Short mmCIF file of N, CA and C in Angstrom, two decimals:
data_model
loop_
_atom_site.label_atom_id
_atom_site.label_comp_id
_atom_site.label_asym_id
_atom_site.label_seq_id
_atom_site.Cartn_x
_atom_site.Cartn_y
_atom_site.Cartn_z
N MET A 1 13.32 -95.67 -57.15
CA MET A 1 14.52 -96.20 -56.49
C MET A 1 14.42 -96.72 -55.25
N GLN A 2 14.95 -97.97 -54.99
CA GLN A 2 14.64 -98.61 -53.66
C GLN A 2 15.68 -98.06 -52.68
N PRO A 3 15.13 -98.07 -51.31
CA PRO A 3 16.17 -97.65 -50.33
C PRO A 3 17.40 -98.71 -50.39
N VAL A 4 18.46 -98.17 -50.20
CA VAL A 4 19.93 -98.83 -50.20
C VAL A 4 20.11 -99.49 -48.95
N HIS A 5 19.51 -99.51 -47.98
CA HIS A 5 19.81 -100.07 -46.73
C HIS A 5 18.58 -100.27 -45.87
N GLN A 6 18.80 -101.23 -44.84
CA GLN A 6 17.75 -101.38 -43.96
C GLN A 6 17.91 -100.47 -42.70
N ALA A 7 16.73 -99.87 -42.45
CA ALA A 7 16.83 -98.74 -41.42
C ALA A 7 15.78 -99.08 -40.31
N PRO A 8 15.94 -98.73 -39.16
CA PRO A 8 15.02 -98.87 -38.14
C PRO A 8 13.64 -98.15 -38.19
N TYR A 9 13.72 -96.98 -38.87
CA TYR A 9 12.67 -96.17 -39.24
C TYR A 9 12.42 -95.91 -40.72
N PRO A 10 11.17 -95.52 -41.16
CA PRO A 10 11.10 -95.36 -42.61
C PRO A 10 11.96 -94.50 -43.11
N VAL A 11 12.55 -94.85 -44.42
CA VAL A 11 13.48 -93.87 -45.24
C VAL A 11 12.59 -92.88 -45.94
N ILE A 12 12.80 -91.54 -45.65
CA ILE A 12 12.06 -90.55 -46.36
C ILE A 12 12.70 -90.21 -47.73
N ASP A 13 13.93 -89.97 -47.67
CA ASP A 13 14.78 -89.53 -48.84
C ASP A 13 16.19 -89.73 -48.61
N THR A 14 16.74 -90.65 -49.58
CA THR A 14 18.26 -90.84 -49.47
C THR A 14 19.12 -89.85 -49.95
N ASP A 15 18.57 -88.86 -50.82
CA ASP A 15 19.23 -87.87 -51.34
C ASP A 15 18.61 -86.31 -51.26
N PRO A 16 18.28 -86.10 -50.18
CA PRO A 16 17.39 -84.80 -50.16
C PRO A 16 18.14 -83.41 -50.51
N ILE A 17 17.48 -82.57 -51.23
CA ILE A 17 18.29 -81.34 -51.60
C ILE A 17 18.65 -80.54 -50.38
N PHE A 18 19.62 -79.72 -50.56
CA PHE A 18 20.10 -78.83 -49.40
C PHE A 18 19.09 -78.23 -48.70
N SER A 19 18.37 -77.27 -49.57
CA SER A 19 17.31 -76.60 -48.96
C SER A 19 16.17 -77.33 -48.27
N ARG A 20 15.87 -78.46 -48.68
CA ARG A 20 14.82 -79.33 -47.71
C ARG A 20 15.46 -79.71 -46.46
N VAL A 21 16.85 -80.07 -46.43
CA VAL A 21 17.34 -80.51 -45.31
C VAL A 21 17.34 -79.39 -44.22
N VAL A 22 17.76 -78.21 -44.73
CA VAL A 22 17.71 -76.91 -43.71
C VAL A 22 16.32 -76.51 -43.35
N ARG A 23 15.30 -76.81 -44.30
CA ARG A 23 13.80 -76.49 -43.89
C ARG A 23 13.44 -77.40 -42.76
N TYR A 24 13.99 -78.65 -42.72
CA TYR A 24 13.46 -79.62 -41.68
C TYR A 24 14.30 -79.61 -40.41
N PHE A 25 15.15 -78.62 -40.13
CA PHE A 25 15.88 -78.61 -38.89
C PHE A 25 14.80 -78.51 -37.71
N ARG A 26 14.95 -79.05 -36.71
CA ARG A 26 14.15 -79.11 -35.62
C ARG A 26 14.76 -78.00 -34.48
N PRO A 27 14.11 -77.58 -33.61
CA PRO A 27 14.70 -76.70 -32.56
C PRO A 27 15.91 -77.22 -31.83
N THR A 28 15.91 -78.55 -31.60
CA THR A 28 17.19 -79.25 -31.06
C THR A 28 18.22 -79.16 -31.98
N ASP A 29 18.04 -79.11 -33.20
CA ASP A 29 19.22 -79.12 -34.26
C ASP A 29 19.78 -77.68 -34.13
N TYR A 30 18.99 -76.69 -33.85
CA TYR A 30 19.53 -75.27 -33.81
C TYR A 30 20.22 -75.06 -32.54
N VAL A 31 19.71 -75.77 -31.41
CA VAL A 31 20.34 -75.73 -30.11
C VAL A 31 21.78 -76.36 -30.18
N VAL A 32 21.82 -77.50 -30.90
CA VAL A 32 23.13 -78.33 -30.95
C VAL A 32 24.07 -77.35 -31.80
N ALA A 33 23.56 -76.68 -32.90
CA ALA A 33 24.47 -76.02 -33.58
C ALA A 33 25.02 -74.67 -32.85
N ALA A 34 24.19 -74.09 -32.22
CA ALA A 34 24.40 -72.80 -31.26
C ALA A 34 25.37 -73.33 -30.30
N GLY A 35 25.21 -74.52 -29.69
CA GLY A 35 26.10 -74.96 -28.63
C GLY A 35 27.48 -75.24 -29.08
N LEU A 36 27.55 -75.87 -30.26
CA LEU A 36 28.88 -76.02 -30.84
C LEU A 36 29.56 -74.77 -31.31
N THR A 37 28.89 -73.80 -31.59
CA THR A 37 29.31 -72.48 -31.92
C THR A 37 30.02 -71.87 -30.86
N ALA A 38 29.17 -71.78 -29.78
CA ALA A 38 29.59 -71.12 -28.53
C ALA A 38 30.81 -71.99 -27.81
N LEU A 39 30.90 -73.37 -28.11
CA LEU A 39 31.92 -74.14 -27.56
C LEU A 39 33.37 -73.67 -27.78
N GLY A 40 33.55 -73.23 -29.01
CA GLY A 40 35.15 -72.77 -29.38
C GLY A 40 35.50 -71.64 -28.63
N PRO A 41 34.66 -70.50 -28.81
CA PRO A 41 35.28 -69.33 -28.03
C PRO A 41 35.25 -69.43 -26.47
N GLY A 42 34.25 -70.37 -25.99
CA GLY A 42 33.98 -70.65 -24.64
C GLY A 42 35.26 -71.43 -23.98
N PHE A 43 35.74 -72.28 -24.87
CA PHE A 43 37.00 -73.04 -24.50
C PHE A 43 38.15 -72.11 -24.55
N MET A 44 38.25 -71.28 -25.60
CA MET A 44 39.53 -70.54 -25.50
C MET A 44 39.46 -69.43 -24.46
N TYR A 45 38.25 -68.91 -23.98
CA TYR A 45 38.25 -68.05 -22.81
C TYR A 45 38.54 -68.91 -21.63
N TRP A 46 38.21 -70.11 -21.48
CA TRP A 46 38.49 -70.96 -20.25
C TRP A 46 39.97 -71.30 -20.19
N MET A 47 40.44 -71.57 -21.37
CA MET A 47 41.99 -71.91 -21.35
C MET A 47 42.82 -70.68 -21.04
N GLU A 48 42.39 -69.36 -21.50
CA GLU A 48 43.17 -68.29 -21.05
C GLU A 48 42.92 -67.87 -19.54
N LYS A 49 41.80 -68.22 -19.18
CA LYS A 49 41.56 -67.97 -17.72
C LYS A 49 42.41 -68.91 -16.71
N TYR A 50 42.50 -70.05 -17.09
CA TYR A 50 43.14 -71.15 -16.20
C TYR A 50 44.60 -71.45 -16.66
N GLN A 51 44.93 -71.16 -18.09
CA GLN A 51 46.27 -71.45 -18.53
C GLN A 51 46.52 -70.32 -19.28
N PRO A 52 46.88 -69.02 -18.65
CA PRO A 52 47.19 -67.69 -19.49
C PRO A 52 48.26 -67.94 -20.49
N SER A 53 47.98 -67.38 -21.61
CA SER A 53 48.99 -67.47 -22.73
C SER A 53 49.99 -66.43 -22.59
N GLY A 54 49.76 -65.36 -21.89
CA GLY A 54 50.57 -64.22 -21.76
C GLY A 54 50.33 -63.21 -22.92
N ASN A 55 49.38 -63.47 -23.62
CA ASN A 55 48.93 -62.59 -24.76
C ASN A 55 47.56 -62.22 -24.90
N PRO A 56 47.03 -61.43 -23.72
CA PRO A 56 45.64 -61.24 -23.53
C PRO A 56 45.44 -60.08 -24.62
N GLY A 57 44.26 -59.78 -24.79
CA GLY A 57 43.82 -58.60 -25.80
C GLY A 57 43.55 -59.04 -27.17
N LYS A 58 44.15 -58.35 -28.15
CA LYS A 58 43.96 -58.61 -29.54
C LYS A 58 44.17 -60.23 -30.07
N PRO A 59 45.28 -60.68 -29.67
CA PRO A 59 45.42 -62.12 -30.19
C PRO A 59 44.37 -63.14 -29.61
N LEU A 60 43.94 -62.82 -28.32
CA LEU A 60 42.90 -63.65 -27.74
C LEU A 60 41.59 -63.66 -28.45
N ILE A 61 41.27 -62.26 -28.72
CA ILE A 61 40.03 -61.90 -29.44
C ILE A 61 39.92 -62.44 -30.84
N ARG A 62 41.10 -62.49 -31.64
CA ARG A 62 41.25 -63.13 -32.87
C ARG A 62 41.00 -64.63 -32.75
N ALA A 63 41.73 -65.16 -31.83
CA ALA A 63 41.55 -66.63 -31.68
C ALA A 63 40.08 -67.04 -31.34
N MET A 64 39.65 -66.34 -30.62
CA MET A 64 38.11 -66.50 -30.18
C MET A 64 37.23 -66.46 -31.39
N LYS A 65 37.48 -65.46 -32.32
CA LYS A 65 36.61 -65.32 -33.47
C LYS A 65 36.89 -66.47 -34.52
N VAL A 66 38.14 -66.84 -34.52
CA VAL A 66 38.44 -68.10 -35.46
C VAL A 66 37.71 -69.33 -34.72
N ALA A 67 37.92 -69.52 -33.61
CA ALA A 67 37.35 -70.66 -32.83
C ALA A 67 35.81 -70.53 -32.94
N GLY A 68 35.30 -69.37 -33.00
CA GLY A 68 33.69 -69.28 -33.21
C GLY A 68 33.41 -69.66 -34.65
N GLY A 69 34.14 -69.29 -35.64
CA GLY A 69 33.88 -69.58 -37.04
C GLY A 69 33.96 -71.09 -37.18
N VAL A 70 35.05 -71.74 -36.73
CA VAL A 70 35.19 -73.11 -36.78
C VAL A 70 34.14 -73.86 -36.08
N GLY A 71 33.56 -73.24 -34.98
CA GLY A 71 32.43 -73.82 -34.22
C GLY A 71 31.21 -73.66 -35.05
N ALA A 72 30.89 -72.68 -35.60
CA ALA A 72 29.90 -72.45 -36.30
C ALA A 72 29.70 -73.46 -37.57
N MET A 73 30.75 -73.72 -38.28
CA MET A 73 30.75 -74.69 -39.15
C MET A 73 30.44 -75.92 -38.67
N ALA A 74 31.29 -76.42 -37.54
CA ALA A 74 30.95 -77.66 -36.94
C ALA A 74 29.60 -77.99 -36.53
N GLY A 75 28.94 -76.78 -35.90
CA GLY A 75 27.57 -76.86 -35.64
C GLY A 75 26.53 -77.05 -36.61
N PHE A 76 26.77 -76.25 -37.75
CA PHE A 76 25.98 -76.40 -38.88
C PHE A 76 26.16 -77.78 -39.50
N LEU A 77 27.38 -78.38 -39.77
CA LEU A 77 27.32 -79.79 -40.21
C LEU A 77 26.85 -80.65 -39.31
N THR A 78 26.94 -80.71 -38.08
CA THR A 78 26.33 -81.44 -37.18
C THR A 78 24.92 -81.56 -37.28
N ALA A 79 24.30 -80.35 -37.26
CA ALA A 79 22.76 -80.27 -37.37
C ALA A 79 22.18 -80.87 -38.62
N TYR A 80 23.10 -80.52 -39.74
CA TYR A 80 22.79 -81.14 -41.16
C TYR A 80 22.79 -82.66 -41.01
N MET A 81 23.89 -83.10 -40.50
CA MET A 81 23.99 -84.59 -40.34
C MET A 81 22.77 -85.22 -39.52
N MET A 82 22.39 -84.51 -38.47
CA MET A 82 21.25 -85.02 -37.64
C MET A 82 19.92 -85.24 -38.43
N VAL A 83 19.72 -84.07 -39.21
CA VAL A 83 18.50 -84.18 -40.18
C VAL A 83 18.66 -85.12 -41.17
N SER A 84 19.84 -85.25 -41.83
CA SER A 84 20.06 -86.31 -42.78
C SER A 84 19.94 -87.78 -42.30
N ALA A 85 20.33 -87.96 -41.13
CA ALA A 85 20.02 -89.41 -40.50
C ALA A 85 18.70 -89.58 -40.37
N ARG A 86 17.84 -88.57 -40.06
CA ARG A 86 16.40 -88.83 -39.90
C ARG A 86 15.75 -89.04 -41.29
N PHE A 87 16.28 -88.37 -42.33
CA PHE A 87 15.90 -88.57 -43.89
C PHE A 87 16.11 -90.00 -44.25
N TRP A 88 17.32 -90.58 -43.72
CA TRP A 88 17.72 -91.88 -44.03
C TRP A 88 17.07 -92.89 -43.02
N GLY A 89 16.24 -92.46 -42.16
CA GLY A 89 15.72 -93.49 -41.21
C GLY A 89 16.53 -94.02 -40.06
N LEU A 90 17.58 -93.49 -39.89
CA LEU A 90 18.66 -93.85 -38.86
C LEU A 90 18.24 -93.48 -37.50
N SER A 91 17.31 -92.43 -37.45
CA SER A 91 16.84 -92.05 -36.07
C SER A 91 15.30 -91.61 -36.18
N GLU A 92 14.71 -91.45 -35.11
CA GLU A 92 13.19 -91.13 -35.11
C GLU A 92 12.89 -90.04 -36.01
N ASN A 93 11.80 -90.35 -36.88
CA ASN A 93 11.66 -89.28 -37.92
C ASN A 93 10.23 -89.04 -38.22
N SER A 94 9.25 -89.44 -37.23
CA SER A 94 7.91 -89.15 -37.62
C SER A 94 7.33 -87.73 -37.83
N ARG A 95 8.01 -86.72 -37.24
CA ARG A 95 7.75 -85.32 -37.47
C ARG A 95 8.15 -84.98 -39.09
N GLU A 96 9.34 -85.61 -39.37
CA GLU A 96 9.56 -85.30 -40.89
C GLU A 96 8.84 -85.87 -41.78
N ILE A 97 8.30 -87.17 -41.52
CA ILE A 97 7.45 -87.91 -42.41
C ILE A 97 6.10 -87.08 -42.61
N LYS A 98 5.55 -86.53 -41.36
CA LYS A 98 4.38 -85.78 -41.44
C LYS A 98 4.54 -84.47 -42.33
N LYS A 99 5.67 -83.74 -42.03
CA LYS A 99 6.01 -82.66 -42.90
C LYS A 99 6.18 -82.92 -44.33
N TYR A 100 6.86 -84.04 -44.67
CA TYR A 100 7.19 -84.44 -45.95
C TYR A 100 5.77 -84.80 -46.73
N ARG A 101 4.87 -85.54 -45.98
CA ARG A 101 3.48 -85.79 -46.58
C ARG A 101 2.80 -84.41 -46.90
N GLU A 102 2.87 -83.45 -45.99
CA GLU A 102 2.14 -82.31 -46.23
C GLU A 102 2.64 -81.47 -47.44
N GLU A 103 4.20 -81.47 -47.49
CA GLU A 103 4.82 -80.76 -48.46
C GLU A 103 4.30 -81.43 -49.90
N TYR A 104 4.30 -82.78 -49.87
CA TYR A 104 4.03 -83.60 -51.04
C TYR A 104 2.68 -83.28 -51.52
N ALA A 105 1.60 -83.20 -50.57
CA ALA A 105 0.20 -82.81 -50.88
C ALA A 105 0.13 -81.49 -51.40
N ARG A 106 0.78 -80.55 -50.89
CA ARG A 106 0.65 -79.06 -51.24
C ARG A 106 1.42 -79.17 -52.69
N LEU A 107 2.54 -79.54 -52.95
CA LEU A 107 2.96 -79.52 -54.26
C LEU A 107 2.27 -80.39 -55.39
N LYS A 108 1.64 -81.42 -54.86
CA LYS A 108 0.86 -82.12 -56.04
C LYS A 108 -0.31 -81.41 -56.32
N ALA A 109 -0.97 -80.71 -55.32
CA ALA A 109 -2.14 -79.83 -55.57
C ALA A 109 -1.80 -78.62 -56.56
N LEU A 110 -0.42 -78.22 -56.60
CA LEU A 110 -0.04 -77.12 -57.41
C LEU A 110 0.45 -77.69 -58.73
N GLY A 111 0.43 -79.05 -58.85
CA GLY A 111 0.89 -79.66 -60.11
C GLY A 111 2.41 -79.77 -60.37
N LYS A 112 3.08 -79.59 -59.11
CA LYS A 112 4.55 -79.62 -59.21
C LYS A 112 5.12 -80.92 -58.86
N SER A 113 6.31 -81.21 -59.18
CA SER A 113 7.01 -82.21 -58.66
C SER A 113 7.65 -82.34 -57.28
N MET A 114 7.66 -83.33 -56.58
CA MET A 114 8.25 -83.22 -55.23
C MET A 114 9.78 -82.77 -55.17
N HIS A 115 10.45 -83.23 -56.13
CA HIS A 115 11.83 -83.20 -56.25
C HIS A 115 12.34 -82.09 -57.15
N GLY A 116 11.36 -81.22 -57.68
CA GLY A 116 11.69 -80.16 -58.53
C GLY A 116 12.08 -80.46 -60.03
N THR A 117 12.34 -79.61 -60.88
CA THR A 117 12.82 -79.88 -62.13
C THR A 117 14.17 -79.37 -62.34
N SER A 118 14.86 -79.97 -63.44
CA SER A 118 16.14 -79.58 -63.65
C SER A 118 16.48 -79.38 -65.09
N ASN A 119 17.30 -78.54 -65.57
CA ASN A 119 17.52 -78.32 -66.79
C ASN A 119 18.92 -79.19 -67.30
N MET A 120 19.36 -79.85 -66.27
CA MET A 120 20.62 -80.82 -66.56
C MET A 120 20.25 -81.91 -67.28
N PRO A 121 21.11 -82.52 -68.19
CA PRO A 121 20.82 -83.77 -68.83
C PRO A 121 20.63 -84.97 -67.80
N LEU A 122 19.97 -85.81 -68.14
CA LEU A 122 19.71 -87.05 -67.11
C LEU A 122 20.90 -87.62 -66.66
N ALA A 123 21.90 -87.91 -67.54
CA ALA A 123 23.22 -88.40 -67.16
C ALA A 123 23.96 -87.67 -66.09
N MET A 124 23.77 -86.40 -66.15
CA MET A 124 24.45 -85.46 -65.16
C MET A 124 23.72 -85.49 -64.01
N GLN A 125 22.31 -85.50 -64.02
CA GLN A 125 21.66 -85.66 -62.71
C GLN A 125 21.95 -86.96 -62.11
N ARG A 126 22.13 -88.10 -62.74
CA ARG A 126 22.41 -89.34 -62.10
C ARG A 126 23.82 -89.19 -61.49
N THR A 127 24.63 -88.57 -62.11
CA THR A 127 26.08 -88.32 -61.58
C THR A 127 26.05 -87.50 -60.39
N ALA A 128 25.35 -86.50 -60.43
CA ALA A 128 25.16 -85.66 -59.35
C ALA A 128 24.60 -86.42 -58.05
N ALA A 129 23.61 -87.17 -58.26
CA ALA A 129 22.92 -88.09 -57.45
C ALA A 129 23.84 -89.02 -56.77
N SER A 130 24.70 -89.75 -57.57
CA SER A 130 25.58 -90.70 -57.13
C SER A 130 26.82 -90.04 -56.13
N TYR A 131 27.05 -88.79 -56.46
CA TYR A 131 27.97 -88.04 -55.53
C TYR A 131 27.51 -87.70 -54.21
N SER A 132 26.19 -87.31 -54.26
CA SER A 132 25.61 -86.64 -53.08
C SER A 132 24.76 -87.64 -52.25
N THR A 133 24.55 -88.90 -52.76
CA THR A 133 23.76 -89.77 -52.03
C THR A 133 24.54 -90.31 -50.90
N GLY A 134 24.16 -90.15 -49.70
CA GLY A 134 24.93 -90.65 -48.64
C GLY A 134 26.17 -89.82 -48.10
N ALA A 135 26.32 -88.74 -48.67
CA ALA A 135 27.56 -87.91 -48.64
C ALA A 135 27.65 -87.47 -47.17
N PHE A 136 26.60 -87.25 -46.46
CA PHE A 136 26.71 -86.79 -45.17
C PHE A 136 27.48 -87.81 -44.19
N PHE A 137 27.55 -89.03 -44.58
CA PHE A 137 28.47 -90.05 -43.81
C PHE A 137 29.82 -89.64 -43.87
N ASN A 138 30.20 -88.87 -44.86
CA ASN A 138 31.66 -88.60 -44.93
C ASN A 138 31.78 -87.05 -44.80
N PHE A 139 31.20 -86.29 -44.02
CA PHE A 139 31.46 -84.85 -43.64
C PHE A 139 32.62 -84.66 -43.00
N ASP A 140 33.32 -85.51 -42.23
CA ASP A 140 34.48 -85.49 -41.58
C ASP A 140 35.55 -85.38 -42.73
N VAL A 141 35.48 -86.06 -43.79
CA VAL A 141 36.40 -85.95 -44.83
C VAL A 141 36.22 -84.63 -45.81
N ALA A 142 34.94 -84.47 -46.44
CA ALA A 142 34.58 -83.54 -47.39
C ALA A 142 33.12 -83.18 -47.28
N PRO A 143 32.68 -81.90 -46.78
CA PRO A 143 31.27 -81.76 -46.80
C PRO A 143 30.79 -81.72 -48.30
N TRP A 144 29.80 -82.46 -48.54
CA TRP A 144 29.38 -82.38 -49.89
C TRP A 144 27.72 -82.37 -49.93
N PHE A 145 26.99 -81.39 -50.45
CA PHE A 145 25.53 -81.24 -50.26
C PHE A 145 25.08 -81.57 -51.79
N ASN A 146 23.73 -81.80 -51.77
CA ASN A 146 23.06 -81.98 -52.95
C ASN A 146 22.33 -80.67 -53.29
N PHE A 147 22.84 -80.15 -54.46
CA PHE A 147 22.15 -78.74 -54.85
C PHE A 147 21.36 -79.03 -56.26
N VAL A 148 21.34 -80.42 -56.65
CA VAL A 148 20.66 -80.58 -57.98
C VAL A 148 19.32 -81.33 -57.85
N ASN A 149 18.22 -80.88 -58.40
CA ASN A 149 17.07 -81.53 -58.45
C ASN A 149 17.18 -82.62 -59.39
N HIS A 150 16.82 -83.84 -59.00
CA HIS A 150 17.00 -85.12 -59.82
C HIS A 150 15.80 -86.18 -59.32
N PRO A 151 15.56 -87.05 -60.21
CA PRO A 151 14.47 -88.20 -59.81
C PRO A 151 15.03 -89.32 -58.84
N TYR A 152 16.19 -89.24 -58.70
CA TYR A 152 16.82 -90.42 -57.95
C TYR A 152 16.78 -90.39 -56.50
N HIS A 153 15.83 -90.80 -55.76
CA HIS A 153 15.68 -90.67 -54.50
C HIS A 153 14.98 -92.07 -53.86
N GLY A 154 15.76 -92.67 -53.08
CA GLY A 154 15.30 -93.86 -52.26
C GLY A 154 14.27 -93.61 -51.21
N GLN A 155 13.22 -94.34 -51.00
CA GLN A 155 12.22 -94.18 -50.03
C GLN A 155 11.66 -95.38 -49.58
N SER A 156 11.25 -95.36 -48.38
CA SER A 156 10.44 -96.73 -47.90
C SER A 156 8.96 -96.58 -48.37
N LYS A 157 8.39 -97.75 -48.48
CA LYS A 157 7.00 -97.78 -48.68
C LYS A 157 6.14 -97.20 -47.70
N GLY A 158 5.14 -96.42 -48.03
CA GLY A 158 4.23 -96.02 -47.06
C GLY A 158 4.50 -94.48 -46.63
N VAL A 159 5.71 -94.10 -47.06
CA VAL A 159 6.23 -92.62 -46.85
C VAL A 159 5.05 -91.80 -47.68
N ILE A 160 4.78 -92.00 -48.82
CA ILE A 160 3.98 -91.31 -49.74
C ILE A 160 2.98 -92.38 -50.10
N PRO A 161 1.77 -92.32 -49.86
CA PRO A 161 0.68 -93.39 -50.38
C PRO A 161 0.89 -93.82 -51.61
N GLU A 162 0.83 -95.05 -51.82
CA GLU A 162 1.14 -95.82 -53.23
C GLU A 162 0.09 -95.12 -54.28
N GLU A 163 -1.04 -94.73 -54.03
CA GLU A 163 -1.96 -94.20 -54.97
C GLU A 163 -1.52 -92.83 -55.60
N ASP A 164 -0.69 -92.19 -54.83
CA ASP A 164 -0.22 -90.79 -55.27
C ASP A 164 1.02 -90.93 -56.08
N LYS A 165 1.74 -92.11 -56.10
CA LYS A 165 2.93 -92.26 -56.78
C LYS A 165 2.86 -92.40 -58.34
#
């Protein structure tokens, strides 16, 4: 499958499976996720300190927990989008390409497919791929991840050497 867009960096995979995206998190992705997680309760504390609600104690603690949960979800989705953008070639991705090539060589030596195998019919795999390809662009509407192994992945030339395909 050919890449569906022109990107400033090589396209690694236009529909990476969820576990691969999480494995490719960089330390900066974890920092962003942690920062957004802490931002919610920190903002609630700041607001209570400078604009008191008059309900200190349990209501504030409950609100801070909810804000922390929302912040954790926002942090994870933001980190996931950052990695997905690197897979799509929208931001610098040399580290991911190196890691992808190493993973490819290791799986090839074991005789396994890079994108795994699936018991689903091919038509269902194509449907799953069409739903999840590029879904990270719409995380603000509905978070949608790829949990299905399928053969429909766009890539730039040179990410995997031609003789290995």
